[in-house]
PDB file of C-alpha atoms and ligand atoms in Angstrom:
ATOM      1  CA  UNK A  19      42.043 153.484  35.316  1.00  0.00           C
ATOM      2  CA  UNK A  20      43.631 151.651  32.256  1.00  0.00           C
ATOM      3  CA  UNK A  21      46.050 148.131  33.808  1.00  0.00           C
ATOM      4  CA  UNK A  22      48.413 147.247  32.045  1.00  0.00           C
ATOM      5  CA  UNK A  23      50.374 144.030  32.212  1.00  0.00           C
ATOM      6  CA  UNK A  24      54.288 143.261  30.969  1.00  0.00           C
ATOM      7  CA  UNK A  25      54.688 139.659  29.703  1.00  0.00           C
ATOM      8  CA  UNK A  26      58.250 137.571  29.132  1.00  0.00           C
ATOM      9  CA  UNK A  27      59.642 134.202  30.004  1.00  0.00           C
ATOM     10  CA  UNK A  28      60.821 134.532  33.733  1.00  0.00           C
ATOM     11  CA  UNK A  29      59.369 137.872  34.798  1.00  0.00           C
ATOM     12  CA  UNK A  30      63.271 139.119  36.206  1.00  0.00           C
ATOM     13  CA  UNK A  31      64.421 141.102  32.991  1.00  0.00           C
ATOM     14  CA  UNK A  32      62.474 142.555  30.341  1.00  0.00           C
ATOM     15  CA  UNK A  33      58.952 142.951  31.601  1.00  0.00           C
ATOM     16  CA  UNK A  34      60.100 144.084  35.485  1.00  0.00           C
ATOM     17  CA  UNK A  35      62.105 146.550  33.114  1.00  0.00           C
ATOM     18  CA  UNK A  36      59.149 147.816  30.783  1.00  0.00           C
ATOM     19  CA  UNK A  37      57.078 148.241  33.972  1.00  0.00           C
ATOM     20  CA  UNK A  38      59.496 150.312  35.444  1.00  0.00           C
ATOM     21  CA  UNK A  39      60.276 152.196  32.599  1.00  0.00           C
ATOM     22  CA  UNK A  40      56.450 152.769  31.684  1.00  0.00           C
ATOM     23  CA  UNK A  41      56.078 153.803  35.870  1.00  0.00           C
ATOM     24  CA  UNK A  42      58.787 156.388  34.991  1.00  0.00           C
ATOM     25  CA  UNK A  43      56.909 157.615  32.378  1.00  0.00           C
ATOM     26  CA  UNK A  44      53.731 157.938  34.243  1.00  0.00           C
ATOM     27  CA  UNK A  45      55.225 159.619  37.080  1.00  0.00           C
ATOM     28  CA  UNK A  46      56.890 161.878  35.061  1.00  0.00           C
ATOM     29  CA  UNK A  47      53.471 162.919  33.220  1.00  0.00           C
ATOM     30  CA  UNK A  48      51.588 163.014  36.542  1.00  0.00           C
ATOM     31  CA  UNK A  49      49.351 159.792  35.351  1.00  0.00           C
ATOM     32  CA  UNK A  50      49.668 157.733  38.065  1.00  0.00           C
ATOM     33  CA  UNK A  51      45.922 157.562  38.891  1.00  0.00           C
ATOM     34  CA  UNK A  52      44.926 157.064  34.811  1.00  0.00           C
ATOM     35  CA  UNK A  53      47.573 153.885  34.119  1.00  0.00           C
ATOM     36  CA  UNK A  54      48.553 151.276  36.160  1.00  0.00           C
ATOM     37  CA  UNK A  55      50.926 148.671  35.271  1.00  0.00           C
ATOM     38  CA  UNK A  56      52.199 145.166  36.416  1.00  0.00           C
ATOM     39  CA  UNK A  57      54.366 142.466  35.004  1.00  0.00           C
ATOM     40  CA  UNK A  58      54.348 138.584  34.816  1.00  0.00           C
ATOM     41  CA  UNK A  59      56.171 135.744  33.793  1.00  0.00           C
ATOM     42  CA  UNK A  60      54.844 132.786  30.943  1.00  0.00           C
ATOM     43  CA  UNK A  61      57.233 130.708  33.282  1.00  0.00           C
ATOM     44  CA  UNK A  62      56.898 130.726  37.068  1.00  0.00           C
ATOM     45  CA  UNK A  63      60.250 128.868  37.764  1.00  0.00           C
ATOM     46  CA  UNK A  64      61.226 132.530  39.264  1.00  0.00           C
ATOM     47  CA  UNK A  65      58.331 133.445  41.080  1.00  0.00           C
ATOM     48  CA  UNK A  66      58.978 135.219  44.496  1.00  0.00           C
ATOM     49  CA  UNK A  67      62.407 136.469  43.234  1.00  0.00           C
ATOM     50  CA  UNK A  68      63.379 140.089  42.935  1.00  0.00           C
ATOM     51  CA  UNK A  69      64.523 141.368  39.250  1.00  0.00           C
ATOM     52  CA  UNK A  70      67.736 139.890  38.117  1.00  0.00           C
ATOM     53  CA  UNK A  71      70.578 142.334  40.010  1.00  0.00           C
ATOM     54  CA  UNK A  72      71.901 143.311  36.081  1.00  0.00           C
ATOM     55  CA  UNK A  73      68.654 144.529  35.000  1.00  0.00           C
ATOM     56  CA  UNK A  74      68.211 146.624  37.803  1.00  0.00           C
ATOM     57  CA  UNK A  75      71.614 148.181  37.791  1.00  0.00           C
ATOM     58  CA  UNK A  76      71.778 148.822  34.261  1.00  0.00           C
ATOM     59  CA  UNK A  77      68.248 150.301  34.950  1.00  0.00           C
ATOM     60  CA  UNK A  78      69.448 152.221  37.690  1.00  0.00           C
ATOM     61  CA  UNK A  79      72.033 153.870  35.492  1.00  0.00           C
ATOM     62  CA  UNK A  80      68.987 155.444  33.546  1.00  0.00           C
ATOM     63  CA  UNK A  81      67.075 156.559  37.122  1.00  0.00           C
ATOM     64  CA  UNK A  82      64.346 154.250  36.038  1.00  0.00           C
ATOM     65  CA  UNK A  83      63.982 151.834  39.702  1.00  0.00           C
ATOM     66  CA  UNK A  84      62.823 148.610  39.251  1.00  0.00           C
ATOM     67  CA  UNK A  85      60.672 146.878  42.181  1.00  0.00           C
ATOM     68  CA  UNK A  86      58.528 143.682  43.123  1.00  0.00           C
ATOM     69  CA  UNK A  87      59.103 140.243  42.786  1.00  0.00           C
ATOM     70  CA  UNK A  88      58.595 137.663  40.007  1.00  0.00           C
ATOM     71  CA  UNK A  89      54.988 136.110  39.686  1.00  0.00           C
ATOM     72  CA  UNK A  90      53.610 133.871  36.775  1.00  0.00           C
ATOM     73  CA  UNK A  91      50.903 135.145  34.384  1.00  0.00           C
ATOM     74  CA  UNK A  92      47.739 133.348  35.140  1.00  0.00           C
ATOM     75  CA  UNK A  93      44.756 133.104  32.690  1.00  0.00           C
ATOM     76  CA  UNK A  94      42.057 135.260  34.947  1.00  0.00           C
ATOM     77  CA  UNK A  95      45.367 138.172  34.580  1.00  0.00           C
ATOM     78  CA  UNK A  96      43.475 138.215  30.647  1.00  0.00           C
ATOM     79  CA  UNK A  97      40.274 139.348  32.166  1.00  0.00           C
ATOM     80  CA  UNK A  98      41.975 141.780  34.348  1.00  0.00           C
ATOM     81  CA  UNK A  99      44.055 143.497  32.018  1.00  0.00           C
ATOM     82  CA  UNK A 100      43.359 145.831  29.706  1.00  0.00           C
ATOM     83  CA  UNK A 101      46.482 145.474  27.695  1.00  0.00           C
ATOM     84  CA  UNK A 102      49.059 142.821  27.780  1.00  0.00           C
ATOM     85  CA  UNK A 103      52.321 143.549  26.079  1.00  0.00           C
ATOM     86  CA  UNK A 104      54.397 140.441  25.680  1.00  0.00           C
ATOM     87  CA  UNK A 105      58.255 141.215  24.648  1.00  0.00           C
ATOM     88  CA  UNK A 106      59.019 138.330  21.681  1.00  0.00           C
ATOM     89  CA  UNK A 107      57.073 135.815  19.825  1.00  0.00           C
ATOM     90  CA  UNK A 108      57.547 133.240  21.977  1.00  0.00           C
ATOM     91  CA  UNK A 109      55.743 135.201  24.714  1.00  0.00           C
ATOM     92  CA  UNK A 110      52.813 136.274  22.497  1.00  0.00           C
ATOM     93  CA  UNK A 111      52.165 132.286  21.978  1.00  0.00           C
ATOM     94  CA  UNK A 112      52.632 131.617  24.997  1.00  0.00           C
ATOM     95  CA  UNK A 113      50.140 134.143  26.375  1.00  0.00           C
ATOM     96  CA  UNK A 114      47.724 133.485  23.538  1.00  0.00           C
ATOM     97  CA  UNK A 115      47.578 129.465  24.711  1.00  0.00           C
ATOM     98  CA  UNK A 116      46.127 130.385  28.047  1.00  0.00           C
ATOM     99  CA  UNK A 117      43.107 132.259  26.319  1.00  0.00           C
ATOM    100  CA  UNK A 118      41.280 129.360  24.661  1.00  0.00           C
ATOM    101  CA  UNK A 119      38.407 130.515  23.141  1.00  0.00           C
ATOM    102  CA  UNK A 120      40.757 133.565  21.897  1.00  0.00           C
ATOM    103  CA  UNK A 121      38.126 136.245  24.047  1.00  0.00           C
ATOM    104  CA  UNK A 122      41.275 138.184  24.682  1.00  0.00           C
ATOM    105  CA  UNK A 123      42.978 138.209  22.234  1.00  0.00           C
ATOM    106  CA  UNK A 124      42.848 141.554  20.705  1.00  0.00           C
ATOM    107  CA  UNK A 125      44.217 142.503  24.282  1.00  0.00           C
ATOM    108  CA  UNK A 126      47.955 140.788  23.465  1.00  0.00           C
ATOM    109  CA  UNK A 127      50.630 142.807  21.958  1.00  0.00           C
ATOM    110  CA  UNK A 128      54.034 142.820  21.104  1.00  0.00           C
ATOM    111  CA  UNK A 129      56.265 145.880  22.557  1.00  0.00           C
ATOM    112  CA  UNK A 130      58.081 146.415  19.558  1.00  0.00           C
ATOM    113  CA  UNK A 131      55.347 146.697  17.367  1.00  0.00           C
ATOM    114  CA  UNK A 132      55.172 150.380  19.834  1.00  0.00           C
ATOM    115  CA  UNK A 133      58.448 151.228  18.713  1.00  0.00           C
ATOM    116  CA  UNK A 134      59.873 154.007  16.428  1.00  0.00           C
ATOM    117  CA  UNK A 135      63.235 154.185  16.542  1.00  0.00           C
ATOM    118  CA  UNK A 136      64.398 150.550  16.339  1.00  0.00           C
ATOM    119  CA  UNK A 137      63.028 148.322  14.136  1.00  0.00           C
ATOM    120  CA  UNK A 138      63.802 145.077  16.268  1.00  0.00           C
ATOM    121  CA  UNK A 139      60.752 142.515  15.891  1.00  0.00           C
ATOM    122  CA  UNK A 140      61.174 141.383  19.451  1.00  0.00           C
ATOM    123  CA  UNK A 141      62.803 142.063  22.796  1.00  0.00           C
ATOM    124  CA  UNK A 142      65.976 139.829  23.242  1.00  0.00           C
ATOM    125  CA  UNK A 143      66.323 138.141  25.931  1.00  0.00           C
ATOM    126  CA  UNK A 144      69.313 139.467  27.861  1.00  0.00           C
ATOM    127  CA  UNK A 145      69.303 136.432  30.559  1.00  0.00           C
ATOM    128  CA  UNK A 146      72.375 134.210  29.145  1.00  0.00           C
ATOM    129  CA  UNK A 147      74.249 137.634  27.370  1.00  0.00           C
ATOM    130  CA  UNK A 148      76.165 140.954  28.413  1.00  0.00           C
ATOM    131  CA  UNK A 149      75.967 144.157  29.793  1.00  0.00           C
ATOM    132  CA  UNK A 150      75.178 144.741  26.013  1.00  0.00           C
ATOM    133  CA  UNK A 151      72.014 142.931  25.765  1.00  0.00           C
ATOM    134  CA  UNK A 152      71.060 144.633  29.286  1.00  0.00           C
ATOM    135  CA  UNK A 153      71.389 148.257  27.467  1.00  0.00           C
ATOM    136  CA  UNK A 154      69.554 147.285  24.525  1.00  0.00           C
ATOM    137  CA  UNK A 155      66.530 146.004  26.403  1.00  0.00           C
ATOM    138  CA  UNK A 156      66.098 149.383  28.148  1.00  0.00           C
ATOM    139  CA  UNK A 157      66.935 151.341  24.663  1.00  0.00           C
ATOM    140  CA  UNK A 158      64.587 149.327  22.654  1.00  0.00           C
ATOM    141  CA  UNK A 159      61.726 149.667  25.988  1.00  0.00           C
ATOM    142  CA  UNK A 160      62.149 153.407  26.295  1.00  0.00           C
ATOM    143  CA  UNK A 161      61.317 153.679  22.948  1.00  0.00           C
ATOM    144  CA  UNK A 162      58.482 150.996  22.650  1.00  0.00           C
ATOM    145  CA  UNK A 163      56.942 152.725  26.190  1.00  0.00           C
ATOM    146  CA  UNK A 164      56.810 156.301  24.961  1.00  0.00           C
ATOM    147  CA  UNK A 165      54.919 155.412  22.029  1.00  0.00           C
ATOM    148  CA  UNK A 166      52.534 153.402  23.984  1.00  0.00           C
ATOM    149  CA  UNK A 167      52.208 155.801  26.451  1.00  0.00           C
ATOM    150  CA  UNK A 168      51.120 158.101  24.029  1.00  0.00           C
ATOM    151  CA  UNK A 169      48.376 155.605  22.103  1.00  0.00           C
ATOM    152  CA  UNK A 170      47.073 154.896  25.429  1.00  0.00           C
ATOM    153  CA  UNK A 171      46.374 158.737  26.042  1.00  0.00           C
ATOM    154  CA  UNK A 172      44.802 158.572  22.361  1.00  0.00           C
ATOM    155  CA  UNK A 173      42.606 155.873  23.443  1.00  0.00           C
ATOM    156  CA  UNK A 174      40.743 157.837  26.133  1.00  0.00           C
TER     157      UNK A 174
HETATM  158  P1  4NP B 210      63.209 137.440  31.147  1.00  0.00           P
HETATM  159  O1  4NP B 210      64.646 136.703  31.094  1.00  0.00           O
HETATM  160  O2  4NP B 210      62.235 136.537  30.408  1.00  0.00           O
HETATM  161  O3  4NP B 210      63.451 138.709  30.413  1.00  0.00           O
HETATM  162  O4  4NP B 210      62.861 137.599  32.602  1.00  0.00           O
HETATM  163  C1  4NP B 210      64.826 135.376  31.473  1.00  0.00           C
HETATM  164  C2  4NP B 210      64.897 135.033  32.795  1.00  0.00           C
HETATM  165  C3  4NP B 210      65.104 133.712  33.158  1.00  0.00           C
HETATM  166  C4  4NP B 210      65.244 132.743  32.186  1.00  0.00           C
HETATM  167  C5  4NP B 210      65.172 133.096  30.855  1.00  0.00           C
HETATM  168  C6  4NP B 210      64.956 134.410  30.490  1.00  0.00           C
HETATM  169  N1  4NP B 210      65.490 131.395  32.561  1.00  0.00           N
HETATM  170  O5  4NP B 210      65.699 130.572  31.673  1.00  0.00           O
HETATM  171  O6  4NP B 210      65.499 131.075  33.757  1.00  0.00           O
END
């Protein structure tokens, strides 16, 4: 069983987004018992709160169903883990700072580095924007997911 763990600031957009959108992926491939996947936040100010109602409607549009609640990443998560994908820069830092001696290191990724089709260096962060910036999350993780999904079944 590979985990997998979805990294961004609050844990209510992006990464309850690319977990849902990688689940969707997994169903559809009948891989539910090889990958399993979680998300977290680098900032627990949201913890115990559902996905932000935007992201899940503008998910819902695509059939992709987002569930669980916000939690904060926490530095034994980088044991856990066998892959965390963090969705900007800020994220990857932010993630990197809790593994001090850098043992985990080659775990943390970016999602976009996945990605194919759009050549965005990060995830934006759709919090403060429009139903725009809600669309372009799920475009740029649909894209980002398949290709991960496919260098995780690489990696076997
Ligand atoms: P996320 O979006 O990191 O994609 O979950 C945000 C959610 C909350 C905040 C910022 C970004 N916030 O500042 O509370």
């Amino acid at each position: 069983m590979k985990e997998i763990l979805f990294v961004c600031l609050g844990n209510i957009c992006r990464s309850p987004a690319a977990e849902a959108v990688m689940n969707t992926l997994i169903a559809k491939q009948k891989l539910t018992d090889a990958i399993h996947c979680d998300s977290a936040g680098t900032y627990g100010g949201h913890a115990g709160e559902p996905a932000d109602s935007r992201m899940i409607r503008h998910a819902s549009k695509r059939d992709i169903t987002i569930t669980g609640r916000s939690r904060q990443i926490h530095p034994a998560d980088l044991e856990t883990y066998d892959l965390i994908v963090g969705m900007d820069s800020s994220n990857i830092s932010n993630i990197k700072a809790l593994d001090r001696f850098g043992a985990y290191h080659h775990k943390i990724v970016k999602m976009t580095d996945f990605c194919t089709v759009f050549t965005a260096s990060e995830v934006p962060d759709p919090y403060y924007g429009g139903s725009e910036g809600f669309e372009k999350v799920l475009d740029i993780l649909e894209d980002g997911c398949a290709n991960l999904l496919e260098f995780l079944l690489d990696d076997e």
